Short mmCIF file of C-alpha atoms in Angstrom, two decimals:
data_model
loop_
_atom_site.label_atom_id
_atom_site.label_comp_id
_atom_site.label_asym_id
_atom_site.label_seq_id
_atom_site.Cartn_x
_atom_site.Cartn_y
_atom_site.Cartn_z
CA UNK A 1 112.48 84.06 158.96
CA UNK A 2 110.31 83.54 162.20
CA UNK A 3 108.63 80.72 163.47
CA UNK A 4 106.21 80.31 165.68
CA UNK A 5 103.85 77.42 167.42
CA UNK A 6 101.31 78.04 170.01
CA UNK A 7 102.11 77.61 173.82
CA UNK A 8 99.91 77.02 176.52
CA UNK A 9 98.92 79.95 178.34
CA UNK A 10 98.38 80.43 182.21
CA UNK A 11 94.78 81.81 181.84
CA UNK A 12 91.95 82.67 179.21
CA UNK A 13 91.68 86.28 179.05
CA UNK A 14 88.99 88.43 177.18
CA UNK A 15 89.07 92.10 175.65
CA UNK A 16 86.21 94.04 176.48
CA UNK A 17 84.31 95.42 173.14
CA UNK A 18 84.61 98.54 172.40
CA UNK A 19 81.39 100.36 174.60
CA UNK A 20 79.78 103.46 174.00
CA UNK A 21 81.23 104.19 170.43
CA UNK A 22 78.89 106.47 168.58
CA UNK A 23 78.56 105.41 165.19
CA UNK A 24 78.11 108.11 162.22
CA UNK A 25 76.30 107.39 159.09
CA UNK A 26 78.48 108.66 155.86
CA UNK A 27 75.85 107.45 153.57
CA UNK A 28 72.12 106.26 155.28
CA UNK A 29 73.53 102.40 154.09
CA UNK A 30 77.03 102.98 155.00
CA UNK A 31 79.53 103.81 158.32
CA UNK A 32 82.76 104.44 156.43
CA UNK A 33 84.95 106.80 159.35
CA UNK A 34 83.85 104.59 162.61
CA UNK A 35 84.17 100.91 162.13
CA UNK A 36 81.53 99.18 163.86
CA UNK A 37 81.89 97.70 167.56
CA UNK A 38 84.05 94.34 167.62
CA UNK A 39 82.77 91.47 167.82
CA UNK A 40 81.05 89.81 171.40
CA UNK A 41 83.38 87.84 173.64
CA UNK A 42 83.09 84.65 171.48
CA UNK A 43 85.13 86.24 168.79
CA UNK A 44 87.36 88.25 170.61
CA UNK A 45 88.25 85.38 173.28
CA UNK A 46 92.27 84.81 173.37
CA UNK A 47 92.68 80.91 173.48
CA UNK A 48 95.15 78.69 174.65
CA UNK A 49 96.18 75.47 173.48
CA UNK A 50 94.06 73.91 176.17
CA UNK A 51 91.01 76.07 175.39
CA UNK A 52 87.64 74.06 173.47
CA UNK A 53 87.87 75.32 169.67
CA UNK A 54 84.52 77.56 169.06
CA UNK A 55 81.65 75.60 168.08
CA UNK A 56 79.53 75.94 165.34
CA UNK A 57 76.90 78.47 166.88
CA UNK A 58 79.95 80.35 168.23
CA UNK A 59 81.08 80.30 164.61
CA UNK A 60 78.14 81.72 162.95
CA UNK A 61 78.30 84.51 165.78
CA UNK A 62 81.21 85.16 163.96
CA UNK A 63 79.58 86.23 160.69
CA UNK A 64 76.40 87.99 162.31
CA UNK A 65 79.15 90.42 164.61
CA UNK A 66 80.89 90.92 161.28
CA UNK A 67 77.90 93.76 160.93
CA UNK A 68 78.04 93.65 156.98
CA UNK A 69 75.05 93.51 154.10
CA UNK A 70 73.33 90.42 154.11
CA UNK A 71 74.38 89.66 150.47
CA UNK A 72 78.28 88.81 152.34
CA UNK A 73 76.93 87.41 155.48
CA UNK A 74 75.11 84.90 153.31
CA UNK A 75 78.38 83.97 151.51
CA UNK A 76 79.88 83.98 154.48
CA UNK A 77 77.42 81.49 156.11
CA UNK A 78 77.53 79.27 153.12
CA UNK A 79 81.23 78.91 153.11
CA UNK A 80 81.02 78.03 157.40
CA UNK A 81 77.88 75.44 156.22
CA UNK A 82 80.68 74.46 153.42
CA UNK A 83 83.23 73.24 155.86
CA UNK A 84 83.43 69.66 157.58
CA UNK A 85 82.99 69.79 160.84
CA UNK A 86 86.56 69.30 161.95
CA UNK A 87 87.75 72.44 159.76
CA UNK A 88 85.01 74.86 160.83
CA UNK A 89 86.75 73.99 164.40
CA UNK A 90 90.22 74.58 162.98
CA UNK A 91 92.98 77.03 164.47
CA UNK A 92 95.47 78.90 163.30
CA UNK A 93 99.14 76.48 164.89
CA UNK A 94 102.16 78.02 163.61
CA UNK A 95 103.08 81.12 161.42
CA UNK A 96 105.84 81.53 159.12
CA UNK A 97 107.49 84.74 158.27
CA UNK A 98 109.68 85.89 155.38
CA UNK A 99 111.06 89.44 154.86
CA UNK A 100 112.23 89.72 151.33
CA UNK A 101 112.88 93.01 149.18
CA UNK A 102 112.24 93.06 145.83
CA UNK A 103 113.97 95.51 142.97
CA UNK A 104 112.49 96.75 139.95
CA UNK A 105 112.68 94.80 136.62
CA UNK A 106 115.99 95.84 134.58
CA UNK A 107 114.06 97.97 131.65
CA UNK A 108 112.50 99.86 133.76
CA UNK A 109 115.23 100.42 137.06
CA UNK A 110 116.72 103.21 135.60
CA UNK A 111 113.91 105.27 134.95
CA UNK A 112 112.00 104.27 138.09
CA UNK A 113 114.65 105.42 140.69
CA UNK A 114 115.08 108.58 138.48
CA UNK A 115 111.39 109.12 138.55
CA UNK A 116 111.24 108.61 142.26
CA UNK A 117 114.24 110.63 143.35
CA UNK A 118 112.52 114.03 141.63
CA UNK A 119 109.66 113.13 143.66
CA UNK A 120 112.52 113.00 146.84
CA UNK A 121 111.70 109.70 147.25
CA UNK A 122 114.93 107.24 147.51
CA UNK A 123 114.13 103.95 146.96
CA UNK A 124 115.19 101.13 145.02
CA UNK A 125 113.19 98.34 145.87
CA UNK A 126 109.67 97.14 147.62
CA UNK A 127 109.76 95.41 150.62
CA UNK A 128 107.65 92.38 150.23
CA UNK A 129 106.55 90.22 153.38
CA UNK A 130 106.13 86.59 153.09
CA UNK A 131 103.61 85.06 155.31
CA UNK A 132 102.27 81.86 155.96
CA UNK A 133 99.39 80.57 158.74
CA UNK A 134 99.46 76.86 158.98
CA UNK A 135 95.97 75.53 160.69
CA UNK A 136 96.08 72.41 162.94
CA UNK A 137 94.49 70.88 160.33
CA UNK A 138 97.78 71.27 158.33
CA UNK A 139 96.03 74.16 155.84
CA UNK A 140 98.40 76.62 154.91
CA UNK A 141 97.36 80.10 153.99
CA UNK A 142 99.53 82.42 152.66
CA UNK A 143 100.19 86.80 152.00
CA UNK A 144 102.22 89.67 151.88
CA UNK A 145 101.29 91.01 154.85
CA UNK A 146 101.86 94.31 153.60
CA UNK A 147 103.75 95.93 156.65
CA UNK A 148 107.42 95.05 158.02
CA UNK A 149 108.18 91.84 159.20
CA UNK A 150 108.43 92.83 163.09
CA UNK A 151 104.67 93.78 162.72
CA UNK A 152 103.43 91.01 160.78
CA UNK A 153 105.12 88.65 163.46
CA UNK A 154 103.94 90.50 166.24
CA UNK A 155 100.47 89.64 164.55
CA UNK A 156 100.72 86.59 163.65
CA UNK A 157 101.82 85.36 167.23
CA UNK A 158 98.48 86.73 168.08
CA UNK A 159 96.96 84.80 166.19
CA UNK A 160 98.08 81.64 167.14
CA UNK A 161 95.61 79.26 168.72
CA UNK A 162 92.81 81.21 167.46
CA UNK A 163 90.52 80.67 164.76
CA UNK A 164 90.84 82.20 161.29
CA UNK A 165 87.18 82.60 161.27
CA UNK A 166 87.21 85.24 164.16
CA UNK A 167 89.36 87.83 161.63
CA UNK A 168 86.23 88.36 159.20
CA UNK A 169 86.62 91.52 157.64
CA UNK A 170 88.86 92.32 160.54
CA UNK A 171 90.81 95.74 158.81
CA UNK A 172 93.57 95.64 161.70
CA UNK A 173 95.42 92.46 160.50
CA UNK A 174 96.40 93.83 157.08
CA UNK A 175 97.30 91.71 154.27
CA UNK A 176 97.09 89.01 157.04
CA UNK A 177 93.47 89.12 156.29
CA UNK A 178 94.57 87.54 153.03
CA UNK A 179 96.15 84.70 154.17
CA UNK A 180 93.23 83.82 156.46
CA UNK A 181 90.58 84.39 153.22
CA UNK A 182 92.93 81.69 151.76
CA UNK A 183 92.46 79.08 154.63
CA UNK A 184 88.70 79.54 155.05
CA UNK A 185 88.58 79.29 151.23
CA UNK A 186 90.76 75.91 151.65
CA UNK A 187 88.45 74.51 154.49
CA UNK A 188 85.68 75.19 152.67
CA UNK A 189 86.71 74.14 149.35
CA UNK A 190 85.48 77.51 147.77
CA UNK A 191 87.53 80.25 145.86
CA UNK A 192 88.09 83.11 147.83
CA UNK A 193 85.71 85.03 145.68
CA UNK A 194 82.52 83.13 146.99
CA UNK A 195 83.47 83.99 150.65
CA UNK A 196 81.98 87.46 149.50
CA UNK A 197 79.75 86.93 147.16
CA UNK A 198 77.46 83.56 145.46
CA UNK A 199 77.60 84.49 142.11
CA UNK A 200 80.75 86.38 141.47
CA UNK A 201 81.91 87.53 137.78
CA UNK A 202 84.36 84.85 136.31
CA UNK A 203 86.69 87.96 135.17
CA UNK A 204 88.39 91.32 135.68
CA UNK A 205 89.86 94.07 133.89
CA UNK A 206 93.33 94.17 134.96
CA UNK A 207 95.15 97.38 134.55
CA UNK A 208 98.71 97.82 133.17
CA UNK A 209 100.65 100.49 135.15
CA UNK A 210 103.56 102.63 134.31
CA UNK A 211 105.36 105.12 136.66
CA UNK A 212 106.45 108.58 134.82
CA UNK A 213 108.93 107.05 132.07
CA UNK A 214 110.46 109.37 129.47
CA UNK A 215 108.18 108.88 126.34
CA UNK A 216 110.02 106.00 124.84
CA UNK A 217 110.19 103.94 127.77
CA UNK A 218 106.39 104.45 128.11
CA UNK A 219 105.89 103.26 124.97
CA UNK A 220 108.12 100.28 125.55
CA UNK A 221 105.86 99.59 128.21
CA UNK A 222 102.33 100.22 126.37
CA UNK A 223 103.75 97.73 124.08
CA UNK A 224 104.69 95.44 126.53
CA UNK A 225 101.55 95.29 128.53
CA UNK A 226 99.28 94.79 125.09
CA UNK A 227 101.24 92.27 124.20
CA UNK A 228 100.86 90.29 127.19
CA UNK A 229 97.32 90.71 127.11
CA UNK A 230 96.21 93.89 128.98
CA UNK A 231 94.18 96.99 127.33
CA UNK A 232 93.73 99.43 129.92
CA UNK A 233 97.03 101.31 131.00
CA UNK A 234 97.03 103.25 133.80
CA UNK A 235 100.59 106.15 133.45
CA UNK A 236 101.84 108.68 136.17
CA UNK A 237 102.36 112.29 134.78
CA UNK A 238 104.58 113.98 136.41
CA UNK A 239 106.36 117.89 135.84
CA UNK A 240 109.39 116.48 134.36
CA UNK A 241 107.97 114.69 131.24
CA UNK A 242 105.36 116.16 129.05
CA UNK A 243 102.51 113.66 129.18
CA UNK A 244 101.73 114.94 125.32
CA UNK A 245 105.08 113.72 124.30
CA UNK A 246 104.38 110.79 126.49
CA UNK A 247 100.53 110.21 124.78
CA UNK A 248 102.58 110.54 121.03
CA UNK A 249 105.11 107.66 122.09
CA UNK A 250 102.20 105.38 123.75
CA UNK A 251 99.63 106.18 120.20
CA UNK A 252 102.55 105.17 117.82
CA UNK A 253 103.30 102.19 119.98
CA UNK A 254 99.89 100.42 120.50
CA UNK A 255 96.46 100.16 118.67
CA UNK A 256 94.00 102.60 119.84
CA UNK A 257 92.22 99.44 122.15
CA UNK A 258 94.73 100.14 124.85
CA UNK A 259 92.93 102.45 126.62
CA UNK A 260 94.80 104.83 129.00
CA UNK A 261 94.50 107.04 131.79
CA UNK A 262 96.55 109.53 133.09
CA UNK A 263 97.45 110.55 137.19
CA UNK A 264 98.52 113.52 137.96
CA UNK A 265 98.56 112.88 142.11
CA UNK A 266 97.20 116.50 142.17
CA UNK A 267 101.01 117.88 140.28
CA UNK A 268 98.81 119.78 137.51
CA UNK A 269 97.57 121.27 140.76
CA UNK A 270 95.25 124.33 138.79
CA UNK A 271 91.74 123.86 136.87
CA UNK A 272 93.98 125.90 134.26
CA UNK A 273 96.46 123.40 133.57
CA UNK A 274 94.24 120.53 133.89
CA UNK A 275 91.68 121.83 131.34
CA UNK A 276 95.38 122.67 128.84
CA UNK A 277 96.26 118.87 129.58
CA UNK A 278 92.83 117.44 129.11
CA UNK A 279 92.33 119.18 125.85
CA UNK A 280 95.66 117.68 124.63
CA UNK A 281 95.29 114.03 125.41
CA UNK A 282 91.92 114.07 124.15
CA UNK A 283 93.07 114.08 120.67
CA UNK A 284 94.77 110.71 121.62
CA UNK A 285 91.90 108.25 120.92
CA UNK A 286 93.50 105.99 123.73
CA UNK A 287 93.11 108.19 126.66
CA UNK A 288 89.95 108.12 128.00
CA UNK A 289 90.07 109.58 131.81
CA UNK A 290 92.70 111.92 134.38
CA UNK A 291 93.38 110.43 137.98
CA UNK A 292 93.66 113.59 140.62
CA UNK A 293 94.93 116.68 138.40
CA UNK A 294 94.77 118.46 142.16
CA UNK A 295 93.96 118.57 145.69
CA UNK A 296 90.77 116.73 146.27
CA UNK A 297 89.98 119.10 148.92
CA UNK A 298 89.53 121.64 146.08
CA UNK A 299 86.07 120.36 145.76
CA UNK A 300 85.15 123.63 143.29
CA UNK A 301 87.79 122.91 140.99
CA UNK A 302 86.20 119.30 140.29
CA UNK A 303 82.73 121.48 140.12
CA UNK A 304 84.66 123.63 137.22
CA UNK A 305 85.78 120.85 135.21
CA UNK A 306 82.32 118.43 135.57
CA UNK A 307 80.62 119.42 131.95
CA UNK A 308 84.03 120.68 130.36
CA UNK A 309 86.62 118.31 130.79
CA UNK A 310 86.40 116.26 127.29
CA UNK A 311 88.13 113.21 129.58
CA UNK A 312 86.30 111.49 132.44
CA UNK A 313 87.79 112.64 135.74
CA UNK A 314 88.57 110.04 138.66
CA UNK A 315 89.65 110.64 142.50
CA UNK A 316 90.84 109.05 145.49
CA UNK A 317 87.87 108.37 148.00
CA UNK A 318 88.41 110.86 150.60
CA UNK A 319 87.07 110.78 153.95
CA UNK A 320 83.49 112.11 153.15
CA UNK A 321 82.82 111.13 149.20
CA UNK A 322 79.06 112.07 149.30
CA UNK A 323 80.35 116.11 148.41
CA UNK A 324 81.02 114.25 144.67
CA UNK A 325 78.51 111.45 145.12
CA UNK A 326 75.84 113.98 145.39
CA UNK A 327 76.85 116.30 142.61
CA UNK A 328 78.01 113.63 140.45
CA UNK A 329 81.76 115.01 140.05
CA UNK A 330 83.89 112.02 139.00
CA UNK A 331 83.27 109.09 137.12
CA UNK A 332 85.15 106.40 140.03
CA UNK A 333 86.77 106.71 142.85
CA UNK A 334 90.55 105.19 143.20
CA UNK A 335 90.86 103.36 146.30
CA UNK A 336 93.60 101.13 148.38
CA UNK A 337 93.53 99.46 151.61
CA UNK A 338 91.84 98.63 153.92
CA UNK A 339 90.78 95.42 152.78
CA UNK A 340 88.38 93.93 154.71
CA UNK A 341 84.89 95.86 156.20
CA UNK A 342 85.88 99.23 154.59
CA UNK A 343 86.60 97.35 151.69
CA UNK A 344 83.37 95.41 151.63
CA UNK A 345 81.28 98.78 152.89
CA UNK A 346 83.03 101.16 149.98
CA UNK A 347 82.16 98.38 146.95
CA UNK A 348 78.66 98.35 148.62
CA UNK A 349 78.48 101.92 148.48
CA UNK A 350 79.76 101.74 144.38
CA UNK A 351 76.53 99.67 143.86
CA UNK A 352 74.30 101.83 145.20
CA UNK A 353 75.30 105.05 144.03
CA UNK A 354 76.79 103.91 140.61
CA UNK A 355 80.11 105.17 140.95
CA UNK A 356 82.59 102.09 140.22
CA UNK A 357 85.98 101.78 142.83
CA UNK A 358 89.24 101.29 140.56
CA UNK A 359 91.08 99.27 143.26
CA UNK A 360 94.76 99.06 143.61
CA UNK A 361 95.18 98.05 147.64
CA UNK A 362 97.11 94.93 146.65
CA UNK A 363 100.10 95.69 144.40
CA UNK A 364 103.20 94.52 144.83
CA UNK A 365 103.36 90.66 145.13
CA UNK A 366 101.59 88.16 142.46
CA UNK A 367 99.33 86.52 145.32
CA UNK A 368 98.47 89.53 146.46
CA UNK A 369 97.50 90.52 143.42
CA UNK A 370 95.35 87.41 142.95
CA UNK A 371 93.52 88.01 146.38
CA UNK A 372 92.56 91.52 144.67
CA UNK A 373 91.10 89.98 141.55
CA UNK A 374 89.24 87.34 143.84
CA UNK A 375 87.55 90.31 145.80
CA UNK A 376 86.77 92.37 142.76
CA UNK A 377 85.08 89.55 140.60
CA UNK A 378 82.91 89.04 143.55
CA UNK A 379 81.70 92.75 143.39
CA UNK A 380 79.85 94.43 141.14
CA UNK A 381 81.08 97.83 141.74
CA UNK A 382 84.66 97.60 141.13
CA UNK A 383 85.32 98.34 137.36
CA UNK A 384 89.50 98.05 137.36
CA UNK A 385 91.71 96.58 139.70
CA UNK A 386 95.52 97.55 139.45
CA UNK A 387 98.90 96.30 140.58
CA UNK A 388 102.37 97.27 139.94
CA UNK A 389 104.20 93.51 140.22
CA UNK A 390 104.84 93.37 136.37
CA UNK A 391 107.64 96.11 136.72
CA UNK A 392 109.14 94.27 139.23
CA UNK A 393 111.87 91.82 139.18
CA UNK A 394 110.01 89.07 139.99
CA UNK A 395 106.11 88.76 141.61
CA UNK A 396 107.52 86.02 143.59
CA UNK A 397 104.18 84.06 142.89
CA UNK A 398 104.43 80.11 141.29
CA UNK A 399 101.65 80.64 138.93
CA UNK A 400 101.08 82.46 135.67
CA UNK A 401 99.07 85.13 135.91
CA UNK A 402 97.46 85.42 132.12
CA UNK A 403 95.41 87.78 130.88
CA UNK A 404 93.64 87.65 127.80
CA UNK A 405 91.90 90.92 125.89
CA UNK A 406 92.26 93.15 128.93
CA UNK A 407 90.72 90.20 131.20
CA UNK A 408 91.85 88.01 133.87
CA UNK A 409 89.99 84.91 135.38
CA UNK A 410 90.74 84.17 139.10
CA UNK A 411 91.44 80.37 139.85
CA UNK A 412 88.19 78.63 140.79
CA UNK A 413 89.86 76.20 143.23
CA UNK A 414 89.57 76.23 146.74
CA UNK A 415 90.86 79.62 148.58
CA UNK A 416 93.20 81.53 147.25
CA UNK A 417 94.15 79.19 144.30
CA UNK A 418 97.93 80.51 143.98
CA UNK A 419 100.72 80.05 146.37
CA UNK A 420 104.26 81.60 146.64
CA UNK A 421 107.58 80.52 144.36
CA UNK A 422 109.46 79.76 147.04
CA UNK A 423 112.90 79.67 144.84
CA UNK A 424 112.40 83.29 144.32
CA UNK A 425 111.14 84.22 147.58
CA UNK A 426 114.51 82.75 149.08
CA UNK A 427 116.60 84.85 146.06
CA UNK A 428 115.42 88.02 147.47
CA UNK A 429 114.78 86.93 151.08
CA UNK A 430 116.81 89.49 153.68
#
């Protein structure tokens, strides 16, 4: 664990913006590969403990450098106009971080590590990082910062004596950026949700997720996941199970309402063998879609399968998407972190060109999880969101997490609305 409370400082210092940085358009709305400029010297000003706090204009500076649509700045502004005074001057005081590592749940532990070592991959557990900013005001926000402890503390103790409002949309900090959603959501007394949007959706589909179990494990796990609510089940196929014998097991386990998909992270690797899959798990009235049967970069082979593939074909956003945005090759694209502007700027994009983001960028922790659910109710143009927690031993998260005919409803308190089980963070803290 490291602690750490803000210390006067000698001097102020400043960091120049970034000058002269070209920006490229991916899309004529949106600047996916170069982030925009950092914010103006307000923002980016280091403070001290004997520095003023930013005032409200310097605040709403803040929002306007954060260089996204209007439809977030708006929310943004709200939740600032939201805030008493005193909070909207708030800093972040003190940081707290926990390394922890957490295993896989019993059923599944055997077959997981299997899984992973054919994949040469030798790993037993997740490493989870426990982080809480305390504000002067005595707010606590809280993550898994997503990264190894010595990072998110190196981070952190940046952060100190600054203001949470200066990270908007800041992609740098991580799964920090979560815990400071959570204490502007606190200050304001808004769910993290309305920080991006005024009207967000009061549900998500939350996805089930299985790694490549032999068949009856899968279906152990189908069964699982519908009976605790979920109806959209998202399994790895892999070379070493036959994702036919795999479809059989989940069909006989679960009512045809459990809808599945299957992802291939590119192993079927031919149009060929796709198309042989495809046609197979088509006959399984659950399976509705196929995550990367190959290389994105084989742009032509997701040109051969667009009008012959009986299942609905999804891929991981590359670099450039408008190759398959123009040509209408996959029904959504799969996407993980960043979480803050390229987050924002891709669900944007998913509006406007009416291809829906399945999101998994926050997976392995139950708050985290939470935070993902908060940012996909308040856009439109994320259709799943996806985590892997429930096949872990524990999501180290205090709350239920309940979801009811394939939907969950994030908490409509103020921030994030969920905090961490501390018992079970200590059991697996290292």
């Amino acid at each position: 664990m490291h602690r750490h409370r803000s210390r006067c400082s000698q001097a102020s210092r400043e960091r120049k913006p970034r000058g002269g940085q070209k920006r490229t358009s991916l899309h004529r709305h949106f600047a996916l590969r170069i982030p925009p400029p950092r914010p103006r010297r307000a923002v980016w000003r280091i403070l001290s403990c004997k520095m003023p706090r930013l005032s409200r204009r310097e605040l709403f500076s803040c929002i306007a450098a954060a260089g996204v649509a209007e439809s977030v700045a708006g929310s943004f502004r709200h939740a600032l106009s939201a805030t008493p005074s005193s909070a909207q001057a708030m800093k972040i005081a003190s940081f707290e971080v926990i390394p922890t590592r957490v295993g896989m749940r019993e059923s599944v532990r055997e077959a997981w590590i299997s899984a992973w070592r054919l994949q040469n991959r030798f790993q037993e557990d997740y490493e989870v990082t426990v982080v809480k900013l305390t504000s002067d005001e005595g707010l606590v926000g809280v993550c898994n910062a997503a990264m190894p402890a010595a990072r998110a503390t190196q981070l952190a103790k940046s952060m100190v004596g600054r203001s949470p409002w200066e990270y908007l949309l800041d992609d740098s900090i991580g799964g920090l950026l979560i815990a400071v959603y959570d204490l502007i959501g606190q200050a304001s007394g808004l769910p993290v949700s309305r920080l991006f949007s005024p009207k967000p959706q009061d549900k998500v589909i939350q996805t089930w997720w299985s790694q490549c179990f032999p068949p009856d494990v899968m279906a152990s796990e189908a069964k699982r996941g519908y009976d605790l609510g979920y109806r959209v089940h998202k399994v790895k196929a892999r070379p070493w199970e036959d994702p036919i014998e795999q479809a059989a097991a989940i069909a006989e386990a679960v009512p045809p309402d459990m809808r599945v998909w299957a992802d291939a992270n590119a192993w079927w690797r031919t149009v060929g063998r796709t198309m042989h899959f495809v046609e197979e798990l088509a006959n399984f009235a659950h399976y509705f879609a196929i995550e990367s049967p190959f290389r994105r970069e084989h742009i032509d082979g997701y040109r051969m399968l667009k009008g012959t593939s009986p299942l609905q074909v999804a891929e991981h956003m590359p670099s450039d998407p408008m190759p398959f945005v123009n040509e209408r090759l996959l029904v959504a694209f799969v996407i993980g972190g960043p979480i803050g502007r390229t987050l924002v700027q891709r669900a944007l994009m998913a509006e406007v060109t009416g291809i829906p983001l399945w999101v998994e960028h926050s997976i392995e922790c139950g708050v985290n999880k939470v935070f993902q659910a908060h940012q996909s109710a308040a856009f439109p143009g994320i259709e799943y969101t996806i985590s892997i927690d429930h096949v872990l031993a524990d999501d180290l998260m205090k709350e239920d997490f309940p979801v009811e005919n394939g939907f969950y409803s994030p908490p409509t308190g103020p921030g994030l609305g969920v905090t961490f089980d501390m018992d079970a963070v200590e059991r697996f803290r290292v």
